[in-house]
XYZ file of C-alpha atoms in Angstrom:
154
model
C -90.339 -56.327 0.341
C -92.093 -59.707 0.273
C -95.548 -58.133 0.528
C -94.798 -55.529 -2.153
C -93.630 -58.241 -4.540
C -96.646 -60.419 -3.812
C -99.052 -57.500 -4.255
C -97.438 -56.490 -7.553
C -97.605 -60.066 -8.789
C -101.325 -60.308 -7.995
C -101.943 -56.837 -9.447
C -100.287 -57.758 -12.763
C -102.261 -61.018 -12.952
C -105.511 -59.101 -12.570
C -104.660 -55.997 -14.601
C -102.888 -57.497 -17.609
C -104.432 -60.119 -19.841
C -101.070 -61.308 -21.177
C -99.595 -61.927 -17.700
C -100.759 -65.465 -16.831
C -100.394 -66.974 -13.382
C -97.351 -69.259 -13.251
C -97.501 -71.786 -10.401
C -93.827 -72.665 -10.732
C -92.745 -69.016 -10.488
C -94.916 -68.455 -7.412
C -93.600 -71.641 -5.828
C -90.016 -70.539 -6.502
C -90.661 -67.097 -4.989
C -91.943 -68.682 -1.759
C -89.013 -71.124 -1.690
C -86.450 -68.328 -2.106
C -88.075 -66.424 0.751
C -87.953 -69.650 2.775
C -84.204 -69.981 2.205
C -83.653 -66.309 3.123
C -85.783 -66.631 6.264
C -83.922 -69.800 7.252
C -80.658 -67.833 7.075
C -82.235 -65.152 9.262
C -83.424 -67.855 11.687
C -79.853 -69.095 12.092
C -78.815 -65.539 12.959
C -81.507 -65.317 15.664
C -80.047 -68.215 17.629
C -78.138 -65.761 19.836
C -81.339 -63.914 20.706
C -84.314 -65.182 22.726
C -86.428 -68.281 22.163
C -89.467 -66.341 20.951
C -87.566 -64.722 18.081
C -86.112 -68.119 17.163
C -89.546 -69.736 17.148
C -90.948 -66.847 15.097
C -88.309 -67.083 12.368
C -88.404 -70.891 12.320
C -92.205 -70.767 11.943
C -91.944 -68.157 9.212
C -89.379 -70.213 7.274
C -91.592 -73.292 7.610
C -94.548 -71.216 6.420
C -92.720 -70.097 3.269
C -91.695 -73.662 2.410
C -95.253 -74.887 3.017
C -96.635 -72.090 0.816
C -94.146 -73.077 -1.869
C -95.425 -76.654 -1.852
C -99.013 -75.476 -1.370
C -99.080 -73.756 -4.744
C -99.345 -77.246 -6.243
C -101.373 -78.991 -3.506
C -104.510 -77.651 -1.843
C -104.131 -79.727 1.349
C -100.596 -78.441 1.920
C -101.838 -74.913 1.224
C -104.494 -75.341 3.924
C -101.863 -76.610 6.379
C -99.751 -73.568 5.491
C -102.699 -71.385 6.484
C -102.701 -72.939 9.945
C -98.945 -72.473 10.240
C -99.466 -68.859 9.166
C -101.959 -68.343 11.986
C -99.509 -69.897 14.467
C -96.751 -67.596 13.144
C -99.002 -64.548 13.483
C -99.819 -65.574 17.062
C -96.123 -65.836 17.930
C -95.512 -62.416 16.350
C -98.421 -60.855 18.268
C -97.156 -62.399 21.508
C -93.624 -61.154 20.906
C -94.761 -57.632 20.033
C -97.037 -57.435 23.043
C -94.356 -58.692 25.442
C -91.743 -56.327 23.972
C -94.047 -53.341 24.531
C -95.122 -54.526 27.970
C -91.529 -55.028 29.079
C -90.451 -51.653 27.724
C -93.398 -49.593 28.985
C -94.304 -51.257 32.290
C -91.033 -52.948 33.069
C -88.768 -50.039 32.180
C -86.688 -52.317 29.981
C -86.748 -55.187 32.498
C -88.610 -58.435 31.868
C -92.180 -58.409 33.159
C -92.886 -61.394 30.920
C -89.949 -63.364 29.560
C -89.345 -63.961 25.881
C -87.388 -67.084 26.811
C -83.742 -66.329 27.396
C -81.335 -69.130 26.575
C -79.833 -70.929 29.555
C -76.087 -70.907 30.192
C -75.892 -74.458 28.839
C -77.517 -73.543 25.527
C -75.545 -70.351 25.047
C -72.262 -72.224 25.393
C -72.882 -73.671 21.938
C -72.536 -70.182 20.453
C -69.226 -68.354 20.622
C -68.835 -64.828 21.927
C -67.528 -63.845 18.470
C -70.872 -64.768 16.935
C -69.926 -68.039 15.254
C -70.993 -71.550 16.042
C -68.643 -73.631 18.142
C -67.694 -76.867 16.543
C -68.870 -80.032 18.222
C -65.299 -80.920 19.251
C -65.110 -77.640 21.297
C -62.063 -76.288 19.436
C -62.402 -72.539 20.107
C -60.665 -71.554 16.862
C -62.814 -73.716 14.624
C -66.413 -72.744 13.955
C -68.982 -74.568 11.881
C -72.701 -74.966 11.713
C -73.609 -78.565 12.303
C -76.652 -80.748 12.355
C -75.851 -81.539 15.986
C -76.181 -77.849 16.875
C -79.546 -77.493 15.138
C -80.968 -80.612 16.772
C -79.711 -79.611 20.211
C -81.171 -76.096 19.933
C -84.565 -77.421 18.846
C -84.422 -79.985 21.655
C -83.689 -77.278 24.217
C -86.547 -75.133 22.901
C -88.946 -78.024 23.426
C -87.816 -78.646 27.033
């Protein structure tokens, strides 16, 4: 959907004389996609590390593109983040196919499964455990985000 909207936007700018390019509208579109992708990233925290890194990189890319509409240096940095994101996506796709075809569904190359320690922060019901370990109370917290990023970097 993102690519269709972007292509239509560029098409209308080129095809119609009375459809001027609006930097603020383009910046807002990228920012909205960044917020949506951030929500998707949070949902990937129960999956493997590669998917988490992919969605985090993609969210960062959208926010950088949003700021890059107004600043050429930030736009150039967003290009590098885009290449990193594409590399992560290529890696993930290749490993998924390799594991399915050659491994028969078993890991030939790991996508980075979460350790037991890291997975204890996420409840079996799909919510986030609160920091005080009350099983009936779930909340997303800054502590959780920092600890997950810290574990990914280990």
